[in-house]
């Protein structure tokens, strides 16, 4: 998804602006960035992740959202992960019910305009969240998932998956996600 930088705001101003807007915007260090649409492969990959996780949640121990659930980062930044998993019920920032504060896993599907942000700024900010145990950067153009898994309060482990036979283990929700399912509807190079 492409981003367009807009203007400086406080977190409260951002939330009021965002809730009145028909478009989505992320908020980092006082800057508001419009989040624009995604290409077909991006939507298919994110949709496959969402559908698989949703369908495996038979006991209702977690909730999974795609695209429109905002995540508040400590320090006042806000992102819209492509897929986010929370405990059930999640901790919400306020009564609006549109912002979670305790994600367990966040998935960002890369696009040419956002990959650098996903791999640097978002990685650093998501790793500051005490509740987050898994941050996954998923390619839409090739079979590749960079899985950052929390080891303890200060350390993260990176595992790179690049085979359709690989299984991603999300221990926080007791789920294994086959890459075959992630990429089953996408033509991969």
PDB file of C-alpha atoms in Angstrom:
ATOM      1  CA  UNK A   1       0.000   0.000   0.000  1.00  0.00           C
ATOM      2  CA  UNK A   2       1.334   3.425  -0.879  1.00  0.00           C
ATOM      3  CA  UNK A   3       1.484   6.148   1.742  1.00  0.00           C
ATOM      4  CA  UNK A   4       1.173   9.894   1.328  1.00  0.00           C
ATOM      5  CA  UNK A   5       2.447  12.167   4.095  1.00  0.00           C
ATOM      6  CA  UNK A   6      -0.092  14.729   5.274  1.00  0.00           C
ATOM      7  CA  UNK A   7       0.312  16.916   8.369  1.00  0.00           C
ATOM      8  CA  UNK A   8       1.416  17.038  12.029  1.00  0.00           C
ATOM      9  CA  UNK A   9      -1.170  16.306  14.751  1.00  0.00           C
ATOM     10  CA  UNK A  10      -1.483  15.181  18.353  1.00  0.00           C
ATOM     11  CA  UNK A  11      -2.733  11.632  18.985  1.00  0.00           C
ATOM     12  CA  UNK A  12      -6.146  12.985  20.067  1.00  0.00           C
ATOM     13  CA  UNK A  13      -6.394  15.142  16.929  1.00  0.00           C
ATOM     14  CA  UNK A  14      -5.396  12.172  14.800  1.00  0.00           C
ATOM     15  CA  UNK A  15      -8.079   9.915  16.286  1.00  0.00           C
ATOM     16  CA  UNK A  16     -10.785  12.562  15.803  1.00  0.00           C
ATOM     17  CA  UNK A  17      -9.604  13.157  12.223  1.00  0.00           C
ATOM     18  CA  UNK A  18      -9.356   9.444  11.455  1.00  0.00           C
ATOM     19  CA  UNK A  19     -12.775   8.589  12.828  1.00  0.00           C
ATOM     20  CA  UNK A  20     -14.355  11.285  10.644  1.00  0.00           C
ATOM     21  CA  UNK A  21     -12.462  10.216   7.510  1.00  0.00           C
ATOM     22  CA  UNK A  22     -13.550   7.796   4.794  1.00  0.00           C
ATOM     23  CA  UNK A  23      -9.871   6.939   4.186  1.00  0.00           C
ATOM     24  CA  UNK A  24      -7.358   5.186   6.437  1.00  0.00           C
ATOM     25  CA  UNK A  25      -4.322   6.967   7.862  1.00  0.00           C
ATOM     26  CA  UNK A  26      -1.440   5.794  10.019  1.00  0.00           C
ATOM     27  CA  UNK A  27       0.099   8.049  12.661  1.00  0.00           C
ATOM     28  CA  UNK A  28       3.797   8.091  13.583  1.00  0.00           C
ATOM     29  CA  UNK A  29       5.729  10.748  15.504  1.00  0.00           C
ATOM     30  CA  UNK A  30       2.958  13.287  15.027  1.00  0.00           C
ATOM     31  CA  UNK A  31       2.773  12.709  11.275  1.00  0.00           C
ATOM     32  CA  UNK A  32      -0.343  11.450   9.536  1.00  0.00           C
ATOM     33  CA  UNK A  33       0.116   9.281   6.444  1.00  0.00           C
ATOM     34  CA  UNK A  34      -2.687   8.210   4.149  1.00  0.00           C
ATOM     35  CA  UNK A  35      -2.791   4.481   3.480  1.00  0.00           C
ATOM     36  CA  UNK A  36      -3.818   3.889  -0.111  1.00  0.00           C
ATOM     37  CA  UNK A  37      -5.178   0.784  -1.809  1.00  0.00           C
ATOM     38  CA  UNK A  38      -3.334  -2.452  -2.435  1.00  0.00           C
ATOM     39  CA  UNK A  39      -2.844  -4.619  -5.511  1.00  0.00           C
ATOM     40  CA  UNK A  40      -4.613  -7.915  -6.081  1.00  0.00           C
ATOM     41  CA  UNK A  41      -1.725 -10.175  -4.872  1.00  0.00           C
ATOM     42  CA  UNK A  42      -1.465  -8.159  -1.650  1.00  0.00           C
ATOM     43  CA  UNK A  43      -5.179  -8.571  -0.947  1.00  0.00           C
ATOM     44  CA  UNK A  44      -5.116 -12.288  -1.798  1.00  0.00           C
ATOM     45  CA  UNK A  45      -2.175 -12.981   0.530  1.00  0.00           C
ATOM     46  CA  UNK A  46      -3.660 -10.961   3.414  1.00  0.00           C
ATOM     47  CA  UNK A  47      -7.073 -12.526   2.815  1.00  0.00           C
ATOM     48  CA  UNK A  48      -5.639 -16.048   2.860  1.00  0.00           C
ATOM     49  CA  UNK A  49      -3.862 -15.402   6.165  1.00  0.00           C
ATOM     50  CA  UNK A  50      -7.035 -13.948   7.682  1.00  0.00           C
ATOM     51  CA  UNK A  51      -9.254 -16.773   6.393  1.00  0.00           C
ATOM     52  CA  UNK A  52      -6.945 -19.530   7.652  1.00  0.00           C
ATOM     53  CA  UNK A  53      -6.525 -18.018  11.117  1.00  0.00           C
ATOM     54  CA  UNK A  54     -10.240 -17.261  11.397  1.00  0.00           C
ATOM     55  CA  UNK A  55     -11.200 -20.796  10.395  1.00  0.00           C
ATOM     56  CA  UNK A  56      -8.823 -22.434  12.891  1.00  0.00           C
ATOM     57  CA  UNK A  57     -10.109 -20.437  15.862  1.00  0.00           C
ATOM     58  CA  UNK A  58     -12.736 -22.991  16.857  1.00  0.00           C
ATOM     59  CA  UNK A  59     -12.458 -22.335  20.591  1.00  0.00           C
ATOM     60  CA  UNK A  60     -12.670 -18.544  20.196  1.00  0.00           C
ATOM     61  CA  UNK A  61      -9.489 -17.954  22.193  1.00  0.00           C
ATOM     62  CA  UNK A  62      -8.313 -15.174  19.889  1.00  0.00           C
ATOM     63  CA  UNK A  63      -9.724 -12.650  17.454  1.00  0.00           C
ATOM     64  CA  UNK A  64      -8.352 -11.923  13.990  1.00  0.00           C
ATOM     65  CA  UNK A  65      -8.892  -8.744  11.981  1.00  0.00           C
ATOM     66  CA  UNK A  66      -7.953  -7.702   8.460  1.00  0.00           C
ATOM     67  CA  UNK A  67      -6.970  -4.163   7.406  1.00  0.00           C
ATOM     68  CA  UNK A  68      -9.370  -1.997   9.403  1.00  0.00           C
ATOM     69  CA  UNK A  69      -8.465  -2.655  13.047  1.00  0.00           C
ATOM     70  CA  UNK A  70      -6.046  -0.011  14.239  1.00  0.00           C
ATOM     71  CA  UNK A  71      -3.218  -0.854  16.685  1.00  0.00           C
ATOM     72  CA  UNK A  72      -1.906   1.691  19.192  1.00  0.00           C
ATOM     73  CA  UNK A  73       1.832   1.514  19.765  1.00  0.00           C
ATOM     74  CA  UNK A  74       3.289   2.715  23.103  1.00  0.00           C
ATOM     75  CA  UNK A  75       4.351   6.321  22.661  1.00  0.00           C
ATOM     76  CA  UNK A  76       1.313   7.261  20.594  1.00  0.00           C
ATOM     77  CA  UNK A  77       1.808   5.825  17.103  1.00  0.00           C
ATOM     78  CA  UNK A  78      -1.015   4.008  15.288  1.00  0.00           C
ATOM     79  CA  UNK A  79      -0.860   1.424  12.492  1.00  0.00           C
ATOM     80  CA  UNK A  80      -3.284  -0.672  10.467  1.00  0.00           C
ATOM     81  CA  UNK A  81      -1.621  -4.089  10.090  1.00  0.00           C
ATOM     82  CA  UNK A  82      -2.805  -6.148   7.136  1.00  0.00           C
ATOM     83  CA  UNK A  83      -3.799  -8.857   9.632  1.00  0.00           C
ATOM     84  CA  UNK A  84      -3.734  -8.583  13.423  1.00  0.00           C
ATOM     85  CA  UNK A  85      -4.451 -11.227  16.064  1.00  0.00           C
ATOM     86  CA  UNK A  86      -5.552 -10.344  19.603  1.00  0.00           C
ATOM     87  CA  UNK A  87      -6.693 -12.283  22.647  1.00  0.00           C
ATOM     88  CA  UNK A  88     -10.456 -12.637  22.958  1.00  0.00           C
ATOM     89  CA  UNK A  89     -11.663 -10.212  24.072  1.00  0.00           C
ATOM     90  CA  UNK A  90      -9.015  -7.647  23.096  1.00  0.00           C
ATOM     91  CA  UNK A  91      -8.034  -4.594  25.117  1.00  0.00           C
ATOM     92  CA  UNK A  92      -9.484  -1.557  23.357  1.00  0.00           C
ATOM     93  CA  UNK A  93      -8.155   1.978  23.621  1.00  0.00           C
ATOM     94  CA  UNK A  94     -11.604   3.468  24.200  1.00  0.00           C
ATOM     95  CA  UNK A  95     -15.326   2.904  23.708  1.00  0.00           C
ATOM     96  CA  UNK A  96     -15.143   3.371  19.932  1.00  0.00           C
ATOM     97  CA  UNK A  97     -13.875  -0.208  19.634  1.00  0.00           C
ATOM     98  CA  UNK A  98     -11.666   0.526  16.620  1.00  0.00           C
ATOM     99  CA  UNK A  99      -8.203   0.456  18.232  1.00  0.00           C
ATOM    100  CA  UNK A 100      -6.554  -2.483  20.014  1.00  0.00           C
ATOM    101  CA  UNK A 101      -3.704  -2.124  22.468  1.00  0.00           C
ATOM    102  CA  UNK A 102      -2.704  -5.763  23.038  1.00  0.00           C
ATOM    103  CA  UNK A 103      -2.020  -7.542  19.739  1.00  0.00           C
ATOM    104  CA  UNK A 104      -0.408 -10.965  19.882  1.00  0.00           C
ATOM    105  CA  UNK A 105       0.637 -11.134  16.219  1.00  0.00           C
ATOM    106  CA  UNK A 106       0.810  -8.579  13.413  1.00  0.00           C
ATOM    107  CA  UNK A 107       1.214  -9.372   9.709  1.00  0.00           C
ATOM    108  CA  UNK A 108       2.385  -6.796   7.175  1.00  0.00           C
ATOM    109  CA  UNK A 109       2.184  -7.801   3.514  1.00  0.00           C
ATOM    110  CA  UNK A 110       4.883  -5.912   1.646  1.00  0.00           C
ATOM    111  CA  UNK A 111       4.395  -3.648  -1.313  1.00  0.00           C
ATOM    112  CA  UNK A 112       7.081  -1.671  -3.151  1.00  0.00           C
ATOM    113  CA  UNK A 113       6.031   1.573  -1.464  1.00  0.00           C
ATOM    114  CA  UNK A 114       5.875   0.220   2.115  1.00  0.00           C
ATOM    115  CA  UNK A 115       8.481  -2.545   2.377  1.00  0.00           C
ATOM    116  CA  UNK A 116      11.200  -0.291   3.811  1.00  0.00           C
ATOM    117  CA  UNK A 117       8.774   1.027   6.457  1.00  0.00           C
ATOM    118  CA  UNK A 118       7.583  -2.515   7.292  1.00  0.00           C
ATOM    119  CA  UNK A 119      11.187  -3.686   7.779  1.00  0.00           C
ATOM    120  CA  UNK A 120      12.452  -0.722   9.794  1.00  0.00           C
ATOM    121  CA  UNK A 121      10.021   1.707  11.424  1.00  0.00           C
ATOM    122  CA  UNK A 122       7.165  -0.747  11.961  1.00  0.00           C
ATOM    123  CA  UNK A 123       9.493  -3.535  13.093  1.00  0.00           C
ATOM    124  CA  UNK A 124      11.056  -1.273  15.739  1.00  0.00           C
ATOM    125  CA  UNK A 125       7.689   0.060  16.919  1.00  0.00           C
ATOM    126  CA  UNK A 126       5.922  -3.302  17.041  1.00  0.00           C
ATOM    127  CA  UNK A 127       8.817  -4.782  19.025  1.00  0.00           C
ATOM    128  CA  UNK A 128       8.111  -2.182  21.750  1.00  0.00           C
ATOM    129  CA  UNK A 129       4.696  -3.746  22.433  1.00  0.00           C
ATOM    130  CA  UNK A 130       4.773  -6.024  25.491  1.00  0.00           C
ATOM    131  CA  UNK A 131       1.858  -8.140  24.262  1.00  0.00           C
ATOM    132  CA  UNK A 132       3.222  -8.783  20.756  1.00  0.00           C
ATOM    133  CA  UNK A 133       4.940 -12.150  20.366  1.00  0.00           C
ATOM    134  CA  UNK A 134       5.061 -12.403  16.556  1.00  0.00           C
ATOM    135  CA  UNK A 135       5.683  -9.850  13.800  1.00  0.00           C
ATOM    136  CA  UNK A 136       5.537 -11.270  10.289  1.00  0.00           C
ATOM    137  CA  UNK A 137       6.593  -9.509   7.089  1.00  0.00           C
ATOM    138  CA  UNK A 138       5.023 -11.356   4.172  1.00  0.00           C
ATOM    139  CA  UNK A 139       6.080 -10.898   0.545  1.00  0.00           C
ATOM    140  CA  UNK A 140       3.343 -10.684  -2.070  1.00  0.00           C
ATOM    141  CA  UNK A 141       5.685 -11.334  -5.020  1.00  0.00           C
ATOM    142  CA  UNK A 142       7.658 -14.364  -3.834  1.00  0.00           C
ATOM    143  CA  UNK A 143       7.368 -17.105  -1.234  1.00  0.00           C
ATOM    144  CA  UNK A 144       9.009 -15.390   1.708  1.00  0.00           C
ATOM    145  CA  UNK A 145       7.954 -14.641   5.250  1.00  0.00           C
ATOM    146  CA  UNK A 146      10.274 -12.987   7.755  1.00  0.00           C
ATOM    147  CA  UNK A 147       8.992 -14.104  11.148  1.00  0.00           C
ATOM    148  CA  UNK A 148      10.206 -12.121  14.156  1.00  0.00           C
ATOM    149  CA  UNK A 149       9.388 -14.077  17.326  1.00  0.00           C
ATOM    150  CA  UNK A 150       9.836 -12.675  20.824  1.00  0.00           C
ATOM    151  CA  UNK A 151      12.307 -14.729  22.886  1.00  0.00           C
ATOM    152  CA  UNK A 152      12.141 -12.571  26.024  1.00  0.00           C
ATOM    153  CA  UNK A 153      11.714  -8.906  26.987  1.00  0.00           C
ATOM    154  CA  UNK A 154      14.786  -7.801  25.032  1.00  0.00           C
ATOM    155  CA  UNK A 155      15.431 -10.413  22.356  1.00  0.00           C
ATOM    156  CA  UNK A 156      13.706 -11.399  19.127  1.00  0.00           C
ATOM    157  CA  UNK A 157      14.527 -14.293  16.816  1.00  0.00           C
ATOM    158  CA  UNK A 158      14.235 -13.983  13.037  1.00  0.00           C
ATOM    159  CA  UNK A 159      13.264 -17.023  10.967  1.00  0.00           C
ATOM    160  CA  UNK A 160      12.959 -16.673   7.198  1.00  0.00           C
ATOM    161  CA  UNK A 161      10.554 -19.042   5.459  1.00  0.00           C
ATOM    162  CA  UNK A 162      10.898 -19.391   1.683  1.00  0.00           C
ATOM    163  CA  UNK A 163       9.311 -22.747   0.872  1.00  0.00           C
ATOM    164  CA  UNK A 164       5.666 -23.568   0.240  1.00  0.00           C
ATOM    165  CA  UNK A 165       6.193 -26.633   2.456  1.00  0.00           C
ATOM    166  CA  UNK A 166       7.066 -24.473   5.483  1.00  0.00           C
ATOM    167  CA  UNK A 167       4.796 -24.143   8.516  1.00  0.00           C
ATOM    168  CA  UNK A 168       4.749 -20.920  10.538  1.00  0.00           C
ATOM    169  CA  UNK A 169       4.316 -21.625  14.228  1.00  0.00           C
ATOM    170  CA  UNK A 170       2.377 -18.986  16.156  1.00  0.00           C
ATOM    171  CA  UNK A 171       2.749 -20.265  19.707  1.00  0.00           C
ATOM    172  CA  UNK A 172       0.776 -17.416  21.305  1.00  0.00           C
ATOM    173  CA  UNK A 173      -2.390 -18.692  19.619  1.00  0.00           C
ATOM    174  CA  UNK A 174      -1.347 -22.357  19.308  1.00  0.00           C
ATOM    175  CA  UNK A 175      -1.619 -22.321  15.543  1.00  0.00           C
ATOM    176  CA  UNK A 176       0.507 -23.488  12.629  1.00  0.00           C
ATOM    177  CA  UNK A 177       0.027 -21.590   9.384  1.00  0.00           C
ATOM    178  CA  UNK A 178       1.101 -23.450   6.206  1.00  0.00           C
ATOM    179  CA  UNK A 179       2.748 -21.213   3.616  1.00  0.00           C
ATOM    180  CA  UNK A 180       0.945 -23.284   1.003  1.00  0.00           C
ATOM    181  CA  UNK A 181      -2.309 -21.717   2.285  1.00  0.00           C
ATOM    182  CA  UNK A 182      -0.848 -18.198   2.344  1.00  0.00           C
ATOM    183  CA  UNK A 183       0.152 -18.333  -1.327  1.00  0.00           C
ATOM    184  CA  UNK A 184      -2.421 -20.735  -2.791  1.00  0.00           C
ATOM    185  CA  UNK A 185      -4.248 -18.062  -4.833  1.00  0.00           C
ATOM    186  CA  UNK A 186      -1.231 -16.021  -5.939  1.00  0.00           C
ATOM    187  CA  UNK A 187       0.942 -16.555  -9.023  1.00  0.00           C
ATOM    188  CA  UNK A 188       4.457 -16.629  -7.601  1.00  0.00           C
ATOM    189  CA  UNK A 189       7.589 -16.029  -9.654  1.00  0.00           C
TER     190      UNK A 189
END
